[in-house]
């Protein structure tokens, strides 16, 4: 079958002509200039031929048959969920957290939350109890949606200490709802499927996403309903979503990619979204691409590198001919991965760049443009990106190509975050005049392609997950033997970085295998396996600045065998 031309056929012309106001006109909007993300994702399809199209094709664990949910059905489930919230007295603007793995109810809960005008916050289901609890304490949700299993394992022990939560609703299969919880399915069965989606001011809060900084607890990035304009247009331009597409975003909805591009953008673009309940499995993934005839695939470098480890044969045993566009995000995509895609799948991976705060894709290799392997691509139409250096009173843009500086973005795109919850000062520090400071280092070549260099701060990217060292250090410090802890990311061939902890012990404690195992177990239990350190090294003491802060840079330099004197650059950065 011949492939359709890309949505963004002429980058320069579209860019020159682009305005966010015009982009907004591609969506339905609501009376009086109001908006609602869920209205664009669901309601507006109901009067069109899309209504009976499959919105979500859910692939349950094992080899159970797929379950198709049409746009009409998904809107009805979200409607029931919105009515449940209304019947519980949950009001507009209240926060609803969802802690669940990829099951259909998660999508109904997310969209029902938005239809009801509440703020949706996803939590990663592989987190241990501690990251979940701290995010609940910071964001003070009124409602927690989770599964019975996750509730018993990760929530039940501490929920009594978090008074903001008025309702715990259990989705998925419920054996027996523990005291203080209710079976959401039973409530939804009794609720009406009809619900009038709340018209929201475009600048009203819709999403709260947690992200990590170098210091302190996680930050809650606030996003508003008009963000949907950016989700929609970047889904169309950067992911090239087209009518009839079967689209698979492998990101978990517990992270921002899994919401912006794993729920919202595909639905506003009216395509069919594949949702796989299982975790990574090379053979299963190829089988999904083949059997589901996936046309657009959005995945991440760690996953691509894991597939590469299985070699090209496995890929070649599958018919991947339905694929039209491959994209990747979240960490640097090494050129080998781009080439590997071309050689084994017949298509290159298109890298794109964004972060929790930007809400949507900012820089991308577009379908119509030649890829520069190793480059993140060029700014999305409507986005002005630049490289800057710090000055005494702000920043100065670097005009010369090839020079490294901080990646900055001109403010004013619709999915830009509007604050960190309760942290005005931290938010203000992210800006210099009209420019948002991303905390990433990059360079721009003479043709306007951007190249990722690194971070200006100490956060760690492991398997695409952003991890704040402080969160990990705090848990290690809780152990009575630990005097201080410093946590860094060390390079890893597959995961990009893995977490390593340096630990100094209190007097009277001796380093040893048993203690190491104990600390590892503590971290895994409290933080979850994906956030816990893979390695722990004992030291007599850790390097500190004069003001007493642990110098993680020095730990990193030692780990990499770099001369410590070279570390004076790259100080500061987003906290
Ligand atoms: P998060 O907020 O968790 O989405 O993480 C955002 C951070 O991930 C960015 O600030 C970058 O440091 C990194 N990142 C995202 N996409 C890319 C990419 N395409 N290349 C390199 N780093 C990336």
Coordinates of C-alpha atoms and ligand atoms in Angstrom, one line a residue:
X1 CA 0.0 0.0 0.0
X2 CA 1.4 3.4 -0.8
X3 CA 2.1 5.7 2.1
X4 CA 0.1 8.9 2.4
X5 CA 2.0 12.2 2.3
X6 CA 3.0 13.6 5.8
X7 CA 0.8 16.1 7.5
X8 CA 3.6 18.5 7.7
X9 CA 4.7 18.4 4.1
X10 CA 6.6 21.7 4.0
X11 CA 8.2 22.6 7.3
X12 CA 9.4 26.1 6.4
X13 CA 6.1 27.2 4.9
X14 CA 4.0 25.8 7.8
X15 CA 6.3 27.4 10.3
X16 CA 6.2 30.8 8.6
X17 CA 2.4 30.7 8.5
X18 CA 1.7 29.1 11.8
X19 CA -0.3 30.7 14.7
X20 CA -1.6 29.1 17.8
X21 CA -4.9 30.8 17.2
X22 CA -5.3 29.1 13.9
X23 CA -4.2 25.8 15.5
X24 CA -7.0 26.2 18.0
X25 CA -9.5 26.4 15.2
X26 CA -8.7 22.8 14.3
X27 CA -10.5 21.8 17.5
X28 CA -14.2 22.1 18.4
X29 CA -14.0 24.4 21.4
X30 CA -17.1 25.0 23.6
X31 CA -19.6 27.8 23.8
X32 CA -18.3 31.2 25.1
X33 CA -14.6 30.4 24.3
X34 CA -14.5 27.5 26.8
X35 CA -12.6 24.3 26.3
X36 CA -12.2 20.9 27.9
X37 CA -9.5 18.4 26.9
X38 CA -12.0 15.6 27.2
X39 CA -14.5 17.4 24.9
X40 CA -11.8 17.5 22.2
X41 CA -10.7 13.9 22.9
X42 CA -14.2 12.3 23.0
X43 CA -17.3 14.4 22.7
X44 CA -16.6 16.1 19.4
X45 CA -16.2 12.7 17.7
X46 CA -19.7 11.6 18.7
X47 CA -21.4 13.5 15.9
X48 CA -19.0 12.2 13.3
X49 CA -18.1 8.9 11.6
X50 CA -15.4 8.5 14.2
X51 CA -18.0 7.7 16.9
X52 CA -18.0 4.0 16.2
X53 CA -14.3 3.8 15.4
X54 CA -12.2 2.0 17.9
X55 CA -10.6 4.5 20.2
X56 CA -8.7 2.0 22.4
X57 CA -7.7 -1.5 21.4
X58 CA -6.8 -3.1 24.8
X59 CA -4.5 -6.1 24.7
X60 CA -4.8 -8.0 28.0
X61 CA -2.0 -9.9 29.7
X62 CA -1.1 -13.3 28.1
X63 CA -2.9 -14.1 24.8
X64 CA -6.4 -13.1 25.8
X65 CA -8.3 -11.6 22.9
X66 CA -8.1 -7.9 22.3
X67 CA -10.9 -5.7 23.6
X68 CA -12.1 -2.9 21.4
X69 CA -13.6 0.2 22.9
X70 CA -15.2 2.7 20.5
X71 CA -15.1 6.5 20.9
X72 CA -18.8 6.3 21.8
X73 CA -18.2 3.6 24.4
X74 CA -15.2 5.4 25.9
X75 CA -17.2 8.6 26.1
X76 CA -20.0 6.7 27.9
X77 CA -17.6 5.1 30.4
X78 CA -16.0 8.5 31.0
X79 CA -19.5 9.9 31.4
X80 CA -20.4 7.3 34.1
X81 CA -17.1 8.1 35.9
X82 CA -17.9 11.8 35.8
X83 CA -21.3 11.1 37.2
X84 CA -19.8 9.0 40.0
X85 CA -17.5 12.0 40.9
X86 CA -20.5 14.3 40.9
X87 CA -22.6 12.0 43.1
X88 CA -19.7 11.9 45.6
X89 CA -19.7 15.6 45.8
X90 CA -16.3 16.0 44.2
X91 CA -16.3 19.5 42.7
X92 CA -14.6 21.3 39.8
X93 CA -10.9 21.9 40.3
X94 CA -10.4 19.2 42.9
X95 CA -7.6 16.8 42.3
X96 CA -8.1 13.2 41.3
X97 CA -5.0 10.9 41.4
X98 CA -5.0 7.7 39.4
X99 CA -2.5 5.0 40.4
X100 CA -3.0 2.0 38.1
X101 CA -1.3 0.0 35.4
X102 CA -2.6 0.0 31.9
X103 CA -6.2 -1.1 32.1
X104 CA -9.3 0.3 30.3
X105 CA -10.7 1.8 33.5
X106 CA -7.7 4.0 33.9
X107 CA -8.6 5.7 30.6
X108 CA -12.3 6.1 31.6
X109 CA -11.2 7.6 34.9
X110 CA -8.7 10.0 33.4
X111 CA -11.2 11.3 30.8
X112 CA -14.1 11.2 33.3
X113 CA -12.0 13.3 35.7
X114 CA -11.4 15.9 32.9
X115 CA -15.1 15.9 31.8
X116 CA -16.1 16.7 35.3
X117 CA -13.6 19.6 35.5
X118 CA -11.3 18.0 38.0
X119 CA -7.5 17.9 37.8
X120 CA -6.1 14.6 36.7
X121 CA -2.8 13.3 38.1
X122 CA -1.3 10.0 37.0
X123 CA 1.0 8.1 39.3
X124 CA 3.4 5.4 38.1
X125 CA 2.2 2.1 39.3
X126 CA 5.7 0.7 39.7
X127 CA 6.5 3.3 42.3
X128 CA 7.0 2.0 45.8
X129 CA 4.9 3.4 48.7
X130 CA 7.2 6.3 49.4
X131 CA 7.1 8.2 46.1
X132 CA 3.3 7.6 46.0
X133 CA 2.9 9.0 49.5
X134 CA 5.1 12.0 49.0
X135 CA 3.1 13.0 45.8
X136 CA -0.1 12.6 47.7
X137 CA 1.2 14.8 50.5
X138 CA 2.3 17.5 48.1
X139 CA -0.8 17.5 45.9
X140 CA -3.5 16.8 48.5
X141 CA -5.9 15.0 46.2
X142 CA -9.6 14.6 47.1
X143 CA -9.9 11.3 45.4
X144 CA -7.5 8.4 44.8
X145 CA -8.3 5.9 42.1
X146 CA -6.4 2.7 42.2
X147 CA -6.7 -1.1 42.0
X148 CA -7.3 -3.4 45.0
X149 CA -3.9 -4.9 44.7
X150 CA -2.0 -1.6 44.6
X151 CA -4.1 -0.3 47.4
X152 CA -3.3 -3.2 49.7
X153 CA 0.4 -3.3 48.7
X154 CA 1.3 0.4 48.5
X155 CA -1.4 2.6 50.0
X156 CA -3.3 1.0 52.9
X157 CA -0.5 1.5 55.4
X158 CA -0.3 5.2 55.3
X159 CA -3.6 6.5 53.8
X160 CA -5.1 7.3 57.3
X161 CA -2.4 10.0 57.7
X162 CA -3.4 11.9 54.5
X163 CA -6.6 13.7 55.4
X164 CA -7.2 15.4 52.0
X165 CA -8.4 12.1 50.5
X166 CA -12.1 11.8 50.9
X167 CA -12.7 8.9 48.5
X168 CA -10.7 5.9 47.4
X169 CA -12.2 4.2 44.4
X170 CA -11.0 0.8 43.2
X171 CA -10.9 0.1 39.5
X172 CA -10.2 -3.1 37.6
X173 CA -11.2 -6.4 39.3
X174 CA -12.3 -6.0 42.9
X175 CA -12.4 -9.1 45.1
X176 CA -13.4 -7.4 48.2
X177 CA -13.1 -3.6 48.7
X178 CA -11.2 -3.0 51.9
X179 CA -12.7 -0.6 54.5
X180 CA -12.6 3.0 53.4
X181 CA -12.6 2.1 49.7
X182 CA -15.4 1.6 47.2
X183 CA -15.7 -0.4 44.1
X184 CA -15.7 2.1 41.2
X185 CA -17.1 -0.5 38.8
X186 CA -20.2 -1.0 40.9
X187 CA -20.7 2.7 41.2
X188 CA -20.2 3.2 37.5
X189 CA -22.8 0.5 36.7
X190 CA -25.4 2.4 38.5
X191 CA -24.4 5.8 37.1
X192 CA -25.8 7.4 34.0
X193 CA -23.6 7.3 30.8
X194 CA -24.9 10.8 29.7
X195 CA -22.9 13.6 31.1
X196 CA -22.5 17.2 30.0
X197 CA -18.8 17.9 29.9
X198 CA -17.9 20.9 32.0
X199 CA -17.0 23.9 29.9
X200 CA -13.7 25.2 31.3
X201 CA -11.8 28.4 30.9
X202 CA -8.9 27.6 28.6
X203 CA -6.5 28.7 31.4
X204 CA -8.1 26.5 34.0
X205 CA -6.1 23.6 35.5
X206 CA -6.6 20.2 34.0
X207 CA -3.4 18.2 34.7
X208 CA -0.9 17.9 37.5
X209 CA 2.3 16.0 36.6
X210 CA 5.0 15.3 39.0
X211 CA 8.6 15.6 38.0
X212 CA 11.9 15.5 39.8
X213 CA 14.6 18.2 40.4
X214 CA 18.0 18.0 41.9
X215 CA 17.0 19.1 45.4
X216 CA 13.9 18.6 47.5
X217 CA 10.8 16.7 46.9
X218 CA 9.2 16.2 43.5
X219 CA 7.6 19.2 41.8
X220 CA 4.0 19.3 40.6
X221 CA 3.9 20.8 37.2
X222 CA 0.5 22.4 36.5
X223 CA -1.1 22.3 33.0
X224 CA -4.3 23.8 31.7
X225 CA -7.1 22.8 29.4
X226 CA -5.8 24.8 26.4
X227 CA -2.8 22.5 26.4
X228 CA -4.9 20.3 24.2
X229 CA -4.2 22.6 21.3
X230 CA -0.5 21.7 21.5
X231 CA -1.2 18.0 22.2
X232 CA -3.3 17.9 19.1
X233 CA -1.1 19.8 16.7
X234 CA 2.1 18.0 17.8
X235 CA 0.3 14.7 17.4
X236 CA -0.5 15.7 13.9
X237 CA 2.8 17.3 12.9
X238 CA 5.5 15.5 15.0
X239 CA 3.9 12.0 15.2
X240 CA 2.2 12.4 11.8
X241 CA -1.1 11.0 13.1
X242 CA -3.5 10.6 10.2
X243 CA -7.1 9.3 9.9
X244 CA -7.2 5.5 10.0
X245 CA -3.9 5.2 11.9
X246 CA -3.3 2.4 14.4
X247 CA -1.0 4.1 16.9
X248 CA 1.0 2.6 19.7
X249 CA 2.6 4.7 22.4
X250 CA 4.6 2.4 24.7
X251 CA 5.0 5.0 27.5
X252 CA 3.1 4.3 30.7
X253 CA 0.3 6.7 31.5
X254 CA 2.0 7.2 34.9
X255 CA 4.3 9.6 33.1
X256 CA 3.7 12.7 31.1
X257 CA 4.3 11.0 27.7
X258 CA 1.7 8.4 28.5
X259 CA -0.9 11.1 29.1
X260 CA -0.1 13.7 26.4
X261 CA 0.6 11.1 23.7
X262 CA -0.8 8.0 25.3
X263 CA -4.3 9.4 25.9
X264 CA -4.9 12.9 24.7
X265 CA -3.2 13.5 21.3
X266 CA -4.3 10.2 19.7
X267 CA -7.9 10.7 20.7
X268 CA -8.1 14.3 19.6
X269 CA -6.7 13.1 16.3
X270 CA -9.3 10.4 16.1
X271 CA -7.0 7.4 15.6
X272 CA -7.0 4.0 17.3
X273 CA -4.8 3.7 20.3
X274 CA -3.1 0.3 21.2
X275 CA -2.9 -0.2 25.0
X276 CA -0.9 -3.2 26.0
X277 CA -1.3 -4.4 29.6
X278 CA 2.1 -6.2 29.8
X279 CA 5.6 -4.8 30.3
X280 CA 8.3 -5.0 27.7
X281 CA 8.8 -8.4 26.0
X282 CA 10.6 -8.3 22.7
X283 CA 8.7 -11.1 21.0
X284 CA 5.3 -9.8 22.2
X285 CA 6.2 -6.3 21.0
X286 CA 7.0 -7.5 17.5
X287 CA 3.9 -9.6 17.5
X288 CA 1.8 -6.6 18.4
X289 CA 3.3 -4.5 15.7
X290 CA 2.6 -7.3 13.2
X291 CA -0.9 -8.5 14.3
X292 CA -2.3 -5.1 15.1
X293 CA -1.0 -3.6 11.9
X294 CA 0.5 -0.7 13.8
X295 CA 1.1 2.3 11.5
X296 CA 2.7 4.9 14.0
X297 CA 4.8 3.8 16.8
X298 CA 6.1 6.1 19.6
X299 CA 8.6 4.5 21.9
X300 CA 11.8 5.2 23.8
X301 CA 15.5 4.7 23.4
X302 CA 15.8 2.2 26.3
X303 CA 13.1 0.0 24.6
X304 CA 14.8 0.3 21.2
X305 CA 18.2 -0.7 22.7
X306 CA 16.5 -3.7 24.4
X307 CA 15.1 -4.7 21.0
X308 CA 18.5 -4.3 19.4
X309 CA 20.0 -6.7 21.9
X310 CA 17.7 -9.4 20.6
X311 CA 19.3 -8.9 17.1
X312 CA 17.7 -8.3 13.8
X313 CA 16.5 -11.9 13.2
X314 CA 13.6 -11.6 15.6
X315 CA 12.4 -8.4 13.9
X316 CA 12.8 -9.9 10.5
X317 CA 10.6 -12.9 11.4
X318 CA 7.7 -10.5 11.7
X319 CA 5.7 -8.6 9.1
X320 CA 6.2 -5.0 10.1
X321 CA 5.1 -3.6 6.7
X322 CA 2.1 -1.7 8.1
X323 CA 4.5 0.7 10.0
X324 CA 4.7 4.1 8.4
X325 CA 6.3 6.3 11.1
X326 CA 8.6 5.5 14.1
X327 CA 9.3 8.1 16.8
X328 CA 11.3 8.1 20.0
X329 CA 11.5 10.4 23.1
X330 CA 12.7 10.7 26.6
X331 CA 16.4 10.3 26.4
X332 CA 19.2 10.7 23.9
X333 CA 18.6 8.5 20.9
X334 CA 21.9 7.3 19.7
X335 CA 22.6 7.3 16.0
X336 CA 23.0 3.5 16.0
X337 CA 19.4 3.1 17.0
X338 CA 18.3 5.3 14.1
X339 CA 20.3 3.2 11.7
X340 CA 19.1 0.0 13.3
X341 CA 15.5 1.0 12.7
X342 CA 16.3 1.7 9.0
X343 CA 18.1 -1.6 8.5
X344 CA 15.9 -4.0 10.4
X345 CA 12.4 -2.4 10.2
X346 CA 13.0 -0.4 7.0
X347 CA 12.2 2.9 8.7
X348 CA 14.4 5.2 10.9
X349 CA 13.4 6.3 14.4
X350 CA 12.5 10.0 14.5
X351 CA 13.8 11.5 17.8
X352 CA 11.9 14.3 19.5
X353 CA 12.4 16.3 22.6
X354 CA 10.2 17.7 25.3
X355 CA 9.8 17.5 29.1
X356 CA 7.1 17.5 31.7
X357 CA 7.1 21.3 32.0
X358 CA 6.6 21.8 28.2
X359 CA 3.5 19.5 28.2
X360 CA 4.1 18.5 24.6
X361 CA 6.7 17.9 21.9
X362 CA 8.9 21.0 21.3
X363 CA 11.6 19.8 18.9
X364 CA 11.3 17.0 16.5
X365 CA 12.6 15.2 13.4
X366 CA 9.5 15.5 11.2
X367 CA 8.4 12.9 8.7
X368 CA 9.0 15.2 5.7
X369 CA 12.5 16.2 6.7
X370 CA 15.8 14.3 6.4
X371 CA 16.8 12.9 9.8
X372 CA 20.1 13.9 11.3
X373 CA 20.9 10.8 13.4
X374 CA 21.8 11.9 16.9
X375 CA 19.9 15.2 16.6
X376 CA 16.6 15.9 18.4
X377 CA 15.4 17.7 15.2
X378 CA 13.9 21.2 14.7
X379 CA 11.4 23.2 16.7
X380 CA 7.7 22.5 16.2
X381 CA 5.9 25.3 14.3
X382 CA 4.8 27.8 16.9
X383 CA 7.9 27.1 19.1
X384 CA 10.9 29.3 19.2
X385 CA 14.0 27.5 20.6
X386 CA 17.4 28.9 21.2
X387 CA 20.7 28.2 23.0
X388 CA 21.7 30.7 25.7
X389 CA 24.4 31.4 28.2
X390 CA 23.9 32.9 31.6
X391 CA 24.8 36.5 32.2
X392 CA 24.8 38.6 35.4
X393 CA 21.3 39.8 34.9
X394 CA 19.7 36.9 32.9
X395 CA 20.6 35.2 29.7
X396 CA 22.2 36.0 26.4
X397 CA 21.2 34.1 23.2
X398 CA 24.1 32.4 21.5
X399 CA 23.9 33.1 17.8
X400 CA 26.9 31.1 16.6
X401 CA 26.0 27.6 15.6
X402 CA 27.7 24.7 17.2
X403 CA 28.3 26.5 20.6
X404 CA 26.9 24.7 23.6
X405 CA 24.5 26.5 26.0
X406 CA 21.3 26.0 27.8
X407 CA 18.3 25.1 25.7
X408 CA 15.7 27.9 26.1
X409 CA 12.2 28.3 24.7
X410 CA 10.2 31.5 24.0
X411 CA 7.2 31.4 26.4
X412 CA 3.6 31.4 25.2
X413 CA 2.7 27.9 23.8
X414 CA -0.5 26.5 25.1
X415 CA 0.8 23.4 26.8
X416 CA 3.4 25.4 28.8
X417 CA 3.2 24.6 32.5
X418 CA 1.6 27.4 34.6
X419 CA 3.4 26.7 37.8
X420 CA 4.8 24.3 40.3
X421 CA 2.2 23.5 42.8
X422 CA 2.8 25.7 45.9
X423 CA 6.3 26.6 44.7
X424 CA 6.1 30.0 43.1
X425 CA 9.8 30.8 43.7
X426 CA 10.9 27.6 42.0
X427 CA 8.7 28.3 39.1
X428 CA 9.9 31.9 38.7
X429 CA 13.5 30.7 38.6
X430 CA 12.7 28.8 35.4
X431 CA 12.4 32.0 33.4
X432 CA 14.6 34.7 32.2
X433 CA 12.4 37.4 30.6
X434 CA 10.4 35.8 27.8
X435 CA 12.5 32.7 27.9
X436 CA 11.8 29.4 29.7
X437 CA 15.0 27.7 30.8
X438 CA 14.8 24.0 30.2
X439 CA 17.7 22.8 32.4
X440 CA 19.1 20.9 29.3
X441 CA 22.3 21.7 27.5
X442 CA 22.2 21.7 23.7
X443 CA 23.8 23.1 20.6
X444 CA 22.2 24.1 17.3
X445 CA 23.8 23.4 14.0
X446 CA 23.9 25.8 11.0
X447 CA 20.7 24.3 9.6
X448 CA 18.7 24.8 12.8
X449 CA 18.8 21.2 14.1
X450 CA 19.3 20.9 17.9
X451 CA 21.6 18.4 19.5
X452 CA 21.3 17.3 23.1
X453 CA 24.4 17.6 25.2
X454 CA 23.3 16.9 28.8
X455 CA 21.6 18.3 31.8
X456 CA 22.6 21.4 33.8
X457 CA 21.5 19.6 37.0
X458 CA 21.9 16.3 38.8
X459 CA 18.7 14.6 37.9
X460 CA 19.0 11.0 36.6
X461 CA 17.3 9.5 33.5
X462 CA 17.0 5.8 33.9
X463 CA 15.0 3.8 31.4
X464 CA 13.4 7.1 30.4
X465 CA 12.3 7.8 33.9
X466 CA 13.4 11.1 35.5
X467 CA 14.6 10.4 39.0
X468 CA 15.6 13.0 41.6
X469 CA 18.7 12.0 43.6
X470 CA 17.3 13.5 46.8
X471 CA 14.3 11.2 46.9
X472 CA 16.6 8.2 46.8
X473 CA 19.2 9.7 49.2
X474 CA 16.4 10.5 51.8
X475 CA 15.3 6.8 52.0
X476 CA 18.9 5.5 52.4
X477 CA 19.5 8.1 55.1
X478 CA 16.6 6.6 57.1
X479 CA 18.7 3.5 57.7
X480 CA 20.3 3.8 61.2
X481 CA 23.7 2.9 59.8
X482 CA 23.8 5.6 57.2
X483 CA 25.4 9.0 57.9
X484 CA 25.2 10.4 54.4
X485 CA 24.3 9.3 50.9
X486 CA 25.0 10.7 47.5
X487 CA 23.1 9.4 44.4
X488 CA 24.1 9.7 40.8
X489 CA 23.4 8.2 37.4
X490 CA 26.1 6.1 35.8
X491 CA 26.1 5.4 32.1
X492 CA 24.4 2.2 31.1
X493 CA 24.3 0.7 27.6
X494 CA 20.6 -0.1 27.7
X495 CA 18.9 2.0 30.3
X496 CA 20.9 5.2 29.5
X497 CA 21.8 5.6 33.1
X498 CA 21.4 3.4 36.2
X499 CA 21.3 4.6 39.8
X500 CA 24.3 4.3 42.0
X501 CA 24.5 5.3 45.6
X502 CA 27.6 6.3 47.6
X503 CA 27.1 5.8 51.3
X504 CA 29.1 6.9 54.3
X505 CA 28.3 5.0 57.6
X506 CA 27.9 6.2 61.1
X507 CA 30.5 5.3 63.6
X508 CA 30.1 1.8 64.9
X509 CA 28.9 0.4 61.6
X510 CA 31.0 -1.6 59.2
X511 CA 30.5 -1.8 55.4
X512 CA 29.8 -5.3 54.1
X513 CA 27.7 -7.4 51.8
X514 CA 25.0 -7.9 54.4
X515 CA 24.5 -4.2 55.0
X516 CA 24.6 -3.5 51.2
X517 CA 21.8 -6.0 50.7
X518 CA 19.8 -4.5 53.6
X519 CA 20.1 -1.1 52.1
X520 CA 19.1 -2.3 48.6
X521 CA 16.1 -4.1 50.0
X522 CA 15.0 -1.0 52.0
X523 CA 15.3 1.1 48.8
X524 CA 13.4 -1.4 46.7
X525 CA 10.6 -1.8 49.2
X526 CA 10.1 1.9 49.8
X527 CA 10.9 3.4 46.4
X528 CA 10.1 0.6 43.9
X529 CA 12.6 -1.3 41.8
X530 CA 12.8 1.3 39.0
X531 CA 13.8 4.1 41.5
X532 CA 16.1 2.1 43.8
X533 CA 19.9 2.1 43.3
X534 CA 21.4 -0.8 41.4
X535 CA 24.7 -0.4 43.1
X536 CA 25.8 0.9 46.5
X537 CA 29.4 1.8 47.3
X538 CA 30.7 2.5 50.8
X539 CA 33.0 5.4 51.5
X540 CA 34.5 6.9 54.6
X541 CA 33.0 10.3 53.8
X542 CA 31.5 12.0 50.8
X543 CA 32.7 15.2 49.1
X544 CA 30.8 18.3 50.2
X545 CA 30.8 22.0 49.2
X546 CA 31.6 24.5 51.9
X547 CA 27.9 25.1 52.4
X548 CA 27.6 21.3 53.1
X549 CA 25.9 20.1 49.9
X550 CA 27.0 16.8 48.6
X551 CA 29.0 17.3 45.4
X552 CA 27.4 14.8 43.1
X553 CA 29.4 16.1 40.2
X554 CA 32.6 15.0 42.0
X555 CA 31.1 11.6 42.6
X556 CA 30.3 11.4 38.9
X557 CA 33.7 12.5 37.9
X558 CA 35.3 9.9 40.1
X559 CA 33.0 7.2 38.7
X560 CA 33.9 8.1 35.2
X561 CA 37.6 8.6 35.9
X562 CA 37.5 12.3 34.8
X563 CA 39.8 14.9 36.2
X564 CA 38.0 16.6 39.0
X565 CA 39.3 20.0 38.1
X566 CA 37.2 20.0 34.9
X567 CA 34.0 20.2 36.7
X568 CA 33.8 23.9 37.3
X569 CA 31.6 24.4 34.2
X570 CA 27.9 23.5 34.2
X571 CA 27.2 24.8 37.7
X572 CA 23.8 25.9 38.8
X573 CA 20.9 24.8 36.7
X574 CA 17.2 24.1 37.4
X575 CA 16.7 22.8 40.9
Ligands
LIG1 P1 10.5 14.3 31.7 O1 10.2 15.6 32.2 O2 10.5 13.2 32.6 O3 9.8 14.1 30.4 O4 12.1 14.4 31.3 C1 12.5 15.5 30.4 C2 14.0 15.4 30.2 O5 14.3 14.2 29.5 C3 14.5 16.5 29.3 O6 14.7 17.7 30.0 C4 15.8 15.8 28.8 O7 16.8 15.9 29.8 C5 15.4 14.4 28.6 N1 14.9 14.1 27.2 C6 13.7 14.1 26.8 N2 13.7 13.8 25.4 C7 15.0 13.8 25.0 C8 15.6 13.5 23.8 N3 14.9 13.3 22.7 N4 17.0 13.5 23.8 C9 17.7 13.7 24.9 N5 17.1 13.9 26.1 C10 15.8 14.0 26.2

